[in-house]
Tab-separated table of C-alpha atoms in Angstrom:
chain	number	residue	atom	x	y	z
A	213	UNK	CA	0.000	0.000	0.000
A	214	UNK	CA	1.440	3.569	-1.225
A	215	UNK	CA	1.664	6.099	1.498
A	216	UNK	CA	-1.015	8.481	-0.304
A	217	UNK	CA	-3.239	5.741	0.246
A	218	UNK	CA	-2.468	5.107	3.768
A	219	UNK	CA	-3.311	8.681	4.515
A	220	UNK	CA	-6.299	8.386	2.958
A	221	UNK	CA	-6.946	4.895	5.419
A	222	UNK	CA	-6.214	6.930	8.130
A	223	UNK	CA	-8.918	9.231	7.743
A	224	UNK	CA	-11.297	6.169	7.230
A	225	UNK	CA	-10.189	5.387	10.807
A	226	UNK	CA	-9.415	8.173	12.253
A	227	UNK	CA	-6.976	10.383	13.465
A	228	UNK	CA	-6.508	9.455	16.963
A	229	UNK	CA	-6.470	5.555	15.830
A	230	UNK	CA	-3.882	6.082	13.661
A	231	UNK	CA	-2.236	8.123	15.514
A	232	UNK	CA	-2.201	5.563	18.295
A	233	UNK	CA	-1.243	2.537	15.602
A	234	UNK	CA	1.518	4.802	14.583
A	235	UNK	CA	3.176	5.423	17.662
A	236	UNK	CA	3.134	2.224	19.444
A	237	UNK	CA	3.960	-0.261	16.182
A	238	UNK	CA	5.844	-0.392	13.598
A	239	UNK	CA	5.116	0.319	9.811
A	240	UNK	CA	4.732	-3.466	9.058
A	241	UNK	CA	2.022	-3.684	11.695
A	242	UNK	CA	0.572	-0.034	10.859
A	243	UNK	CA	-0.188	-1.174	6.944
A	244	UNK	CA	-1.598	-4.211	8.230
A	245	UNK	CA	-4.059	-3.073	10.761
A	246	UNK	CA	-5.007	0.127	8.474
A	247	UNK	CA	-5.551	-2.453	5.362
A	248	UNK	CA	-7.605	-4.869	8.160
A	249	UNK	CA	-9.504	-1.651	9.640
A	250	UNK	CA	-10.797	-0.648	6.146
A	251	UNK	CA	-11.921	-4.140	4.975
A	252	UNK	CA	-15.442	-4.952	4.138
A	253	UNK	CA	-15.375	-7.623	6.985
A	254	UNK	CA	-14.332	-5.389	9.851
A	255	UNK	CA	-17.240	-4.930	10.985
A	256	UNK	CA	-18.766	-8.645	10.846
A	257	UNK	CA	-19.965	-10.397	14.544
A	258	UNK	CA	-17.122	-11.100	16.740
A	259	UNK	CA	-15.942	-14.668	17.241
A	260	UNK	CA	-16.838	-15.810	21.397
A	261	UNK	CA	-13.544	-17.725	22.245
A	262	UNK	CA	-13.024	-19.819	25.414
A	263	UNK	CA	-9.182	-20.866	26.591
A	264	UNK	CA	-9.197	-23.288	29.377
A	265	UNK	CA	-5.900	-22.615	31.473
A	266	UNK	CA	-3.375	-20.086	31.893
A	267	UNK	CA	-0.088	-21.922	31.468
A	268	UNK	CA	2.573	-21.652	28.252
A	269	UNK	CA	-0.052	-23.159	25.510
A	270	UNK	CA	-2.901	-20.409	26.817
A	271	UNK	CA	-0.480	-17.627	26.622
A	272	UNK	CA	1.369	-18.677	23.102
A	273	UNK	CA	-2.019	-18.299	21.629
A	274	UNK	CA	-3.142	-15.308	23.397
A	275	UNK	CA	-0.133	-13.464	21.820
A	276	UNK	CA	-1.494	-14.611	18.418
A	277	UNK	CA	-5.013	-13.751	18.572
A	278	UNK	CA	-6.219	-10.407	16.629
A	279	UNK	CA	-7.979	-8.351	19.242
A	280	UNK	CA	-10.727	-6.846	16.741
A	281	UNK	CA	-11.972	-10.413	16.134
A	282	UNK	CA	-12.491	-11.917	19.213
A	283	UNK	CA	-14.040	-11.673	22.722
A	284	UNK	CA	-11.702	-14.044	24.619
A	285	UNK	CA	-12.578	-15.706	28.095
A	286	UNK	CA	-10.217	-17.493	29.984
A	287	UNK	CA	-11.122	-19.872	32.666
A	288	UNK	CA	-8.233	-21.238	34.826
A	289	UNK	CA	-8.113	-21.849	38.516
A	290	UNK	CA	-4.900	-19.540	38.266
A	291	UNK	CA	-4.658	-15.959	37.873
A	292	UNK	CA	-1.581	-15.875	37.020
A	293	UNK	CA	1.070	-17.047	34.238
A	294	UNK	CA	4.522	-18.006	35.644
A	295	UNK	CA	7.672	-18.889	34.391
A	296	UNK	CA	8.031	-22.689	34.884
A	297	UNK	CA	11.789	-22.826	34.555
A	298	UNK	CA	12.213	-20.135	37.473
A	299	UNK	CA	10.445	-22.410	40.241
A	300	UNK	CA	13.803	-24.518	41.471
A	301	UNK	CA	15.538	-20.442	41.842
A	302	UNK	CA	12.384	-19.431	43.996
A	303	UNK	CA	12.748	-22.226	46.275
A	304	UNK	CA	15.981	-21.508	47.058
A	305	UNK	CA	15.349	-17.723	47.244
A	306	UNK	CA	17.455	-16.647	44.392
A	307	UNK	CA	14.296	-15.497	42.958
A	308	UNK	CA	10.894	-14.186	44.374
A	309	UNK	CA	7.750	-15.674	43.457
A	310	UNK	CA	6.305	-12.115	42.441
A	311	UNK	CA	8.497	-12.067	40.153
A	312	UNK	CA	8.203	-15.453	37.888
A	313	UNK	CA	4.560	-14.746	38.054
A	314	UNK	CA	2.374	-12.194	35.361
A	315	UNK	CA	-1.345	-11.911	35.816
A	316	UNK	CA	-3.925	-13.142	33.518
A	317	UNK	CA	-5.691	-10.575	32.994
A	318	UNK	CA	-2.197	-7.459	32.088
A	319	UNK	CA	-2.032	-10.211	29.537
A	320	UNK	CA	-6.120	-9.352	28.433
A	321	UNK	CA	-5.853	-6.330	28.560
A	322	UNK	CA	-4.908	-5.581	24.785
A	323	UNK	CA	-8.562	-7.258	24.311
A	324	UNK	CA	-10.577	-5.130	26.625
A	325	UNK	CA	-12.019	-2.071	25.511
A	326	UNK	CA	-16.021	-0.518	24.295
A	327	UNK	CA	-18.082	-2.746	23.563
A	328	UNK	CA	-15.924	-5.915	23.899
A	329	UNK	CA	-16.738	-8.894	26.426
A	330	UNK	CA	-13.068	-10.207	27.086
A	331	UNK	CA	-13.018	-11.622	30.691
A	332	UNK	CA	-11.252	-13.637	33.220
A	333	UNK	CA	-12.882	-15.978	35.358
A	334	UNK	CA	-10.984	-18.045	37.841
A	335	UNK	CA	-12.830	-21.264	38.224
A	336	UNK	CA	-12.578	-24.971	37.238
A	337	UNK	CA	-14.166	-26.426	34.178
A	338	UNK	CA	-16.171	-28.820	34.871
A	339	UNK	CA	-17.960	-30.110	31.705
A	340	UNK	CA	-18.013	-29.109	28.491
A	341	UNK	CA	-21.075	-29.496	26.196
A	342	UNK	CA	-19.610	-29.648	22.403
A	343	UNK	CA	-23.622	-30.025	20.937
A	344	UNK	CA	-24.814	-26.877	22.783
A	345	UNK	CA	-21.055	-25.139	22.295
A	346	UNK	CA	-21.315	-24.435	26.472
A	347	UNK	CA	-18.780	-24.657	29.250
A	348	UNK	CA	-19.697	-25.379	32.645
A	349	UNK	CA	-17.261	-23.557	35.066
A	350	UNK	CA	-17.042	-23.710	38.708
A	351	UNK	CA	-15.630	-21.172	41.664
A	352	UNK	CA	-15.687	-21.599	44.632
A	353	UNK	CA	-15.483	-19.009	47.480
A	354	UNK	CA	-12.865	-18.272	50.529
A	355	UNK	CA	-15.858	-19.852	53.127
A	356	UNK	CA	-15.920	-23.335	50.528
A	357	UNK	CA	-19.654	-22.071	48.868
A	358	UNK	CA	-19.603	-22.257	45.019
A	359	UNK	CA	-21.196	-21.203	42.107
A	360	UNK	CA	-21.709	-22.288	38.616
A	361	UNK	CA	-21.258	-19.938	35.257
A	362	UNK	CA	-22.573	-21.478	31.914
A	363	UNK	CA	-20.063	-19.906	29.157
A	364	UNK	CA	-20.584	-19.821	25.734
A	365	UNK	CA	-18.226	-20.201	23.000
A	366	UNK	CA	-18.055	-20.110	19.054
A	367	UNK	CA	-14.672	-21.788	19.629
A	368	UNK	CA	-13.014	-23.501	22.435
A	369	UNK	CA	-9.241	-24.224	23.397
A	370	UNK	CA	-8.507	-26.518	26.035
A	371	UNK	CA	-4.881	-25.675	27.388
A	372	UNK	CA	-4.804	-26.901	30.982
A	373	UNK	CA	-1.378	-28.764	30.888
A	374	UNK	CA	-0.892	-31.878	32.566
A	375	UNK	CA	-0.897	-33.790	36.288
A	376	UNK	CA	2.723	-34.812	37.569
A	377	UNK	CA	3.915	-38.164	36.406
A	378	UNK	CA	5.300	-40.175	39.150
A	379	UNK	CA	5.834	-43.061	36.775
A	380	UNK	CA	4.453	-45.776	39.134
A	381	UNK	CA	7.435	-45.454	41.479
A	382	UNK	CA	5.903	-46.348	45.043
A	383	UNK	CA	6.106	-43.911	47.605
A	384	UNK	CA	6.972	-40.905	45.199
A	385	UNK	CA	3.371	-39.395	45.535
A	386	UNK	CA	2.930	-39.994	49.513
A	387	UNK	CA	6.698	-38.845	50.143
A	388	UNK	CA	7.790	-36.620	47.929
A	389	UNK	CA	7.208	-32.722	47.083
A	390	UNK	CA	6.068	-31.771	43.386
A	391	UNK	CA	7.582	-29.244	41.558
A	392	UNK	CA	4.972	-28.270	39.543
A	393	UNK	CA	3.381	-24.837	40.901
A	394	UNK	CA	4.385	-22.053	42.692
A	395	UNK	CA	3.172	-23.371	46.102
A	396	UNK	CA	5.273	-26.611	45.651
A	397	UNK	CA	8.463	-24.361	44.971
A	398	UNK	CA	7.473	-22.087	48.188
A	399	UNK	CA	6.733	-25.469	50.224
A	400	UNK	CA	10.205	-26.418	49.722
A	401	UNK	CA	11.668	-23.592	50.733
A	402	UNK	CA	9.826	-23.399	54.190
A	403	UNK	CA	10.933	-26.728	54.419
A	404	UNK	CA	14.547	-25.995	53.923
A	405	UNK	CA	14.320	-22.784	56.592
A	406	UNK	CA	12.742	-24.672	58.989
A	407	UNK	CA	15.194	-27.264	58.927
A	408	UNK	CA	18.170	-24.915	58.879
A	409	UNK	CA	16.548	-23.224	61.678
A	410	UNK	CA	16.520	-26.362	63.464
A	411	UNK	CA	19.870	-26.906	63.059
A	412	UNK	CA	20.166	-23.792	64.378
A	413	UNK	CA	18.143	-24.580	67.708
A	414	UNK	CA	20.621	-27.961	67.467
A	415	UNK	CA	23.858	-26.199	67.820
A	416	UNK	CA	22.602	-23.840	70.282
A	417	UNK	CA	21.821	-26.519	72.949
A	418	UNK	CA	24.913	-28.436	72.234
A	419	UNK	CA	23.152	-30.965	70.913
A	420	UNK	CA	25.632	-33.774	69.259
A	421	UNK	CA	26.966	-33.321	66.224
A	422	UNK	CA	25.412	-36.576	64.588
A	423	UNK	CA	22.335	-35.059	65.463
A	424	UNK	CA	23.008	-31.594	63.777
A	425	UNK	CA	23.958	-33.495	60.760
A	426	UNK	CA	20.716	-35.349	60.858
């Protein structure tokens, strides 16, 4: 598209929108959303899209997804996105949980705005009716009392990850500590304090030294 009729695009839009597109994005990204903004099907019925889950997959395809097309809800019974990879340095308090985490909904915010029915609901799915296009989410409250939303979608992504794996080794569930979510990476690290605190107590009291070890 020739700059002339760019200009002319612009006033389609309007000033402040391009104005905006211009100075947050570059020219690549300004010719495409001027030449999407002025197409006959701008203005057609946005698409009702429902992610389930707010882990890598959820997020990867939230980056992807053209704001002017769809009204996204995502259910998850997690605010937040964090950094998987980061867990073993918050448990030993290299890093600090606030900051391996990002919430849900900075990440939809680029899809709220007038007229637009983006939301984030933090609740559990728990049934999906493909015939009727529904999902049945649940939350449940601080006091343990719950309540049921019926969602409806046009599409639906289900994006909710997967359960640890113990392999079948016996014991490994009853004994040991997951590293999976940010509680089980802040469980390990009270249980490394609390430990080296005892050790603490240990050596204070002249306790043996087999026993300090231990």
């Amino acid at each position: 598209m020739s700059s002339r009729k760019l200009v002319a695009a612009a006033g389609v839009v309007g000033v402040s929108t391009a104005f905006s597109i211009t100075a947050n994005d570059g020219w690549p990204e300004v010719q495409y959303d001027l030449q999407k903004r002025c197409s006959p099907g701008f203005a057609k019925k946005r698409r009702k899209l429902v992610v389930l889950g707010s882990g890598w997959g959820a997020l990867s395809l939230l980056q992807r997804l053209d704001p002017d097309q769809v009204d996204v809800t995502v259910v998850s019974p997690r605010s937040f996105f964090f950094y998987t990879p980061l867990l073993a340095g918050c448990s030993t308090g290299t890093v600090a949980s606030t900051s391996i985490t990002e919430s849900m909904r900075w990440h939809l915010s680029r899809f709220t705005g007038p007229q637009r029915g983006t939301v984030f609901l933090q609740a559990h799915a728990e049934a999906v009716d493909l015939d009727k296009k529904q999902v049945q989410a649940q939350s449940v409250g601080p006091d343990g009392t719950t309540t049921t939303t019926t969602l409806d979608f046009d599409q639906l992504v289900i994006a909710v990850g997967a359960s640890v794996n113990t392999f079948g080794i016996p014991g490994v569930q009853e004994r040991a500590t997951m590293m999976k979510e940010v509680e089980d990476s802040l469980s390990v690290q009270r249980q490394i304090l609390e430990k080296l605190e005892f050790a603490n107590s240990l050596l204070t009291s002249n306790a043996l030294a087999s026993e300090v070890d231990r």
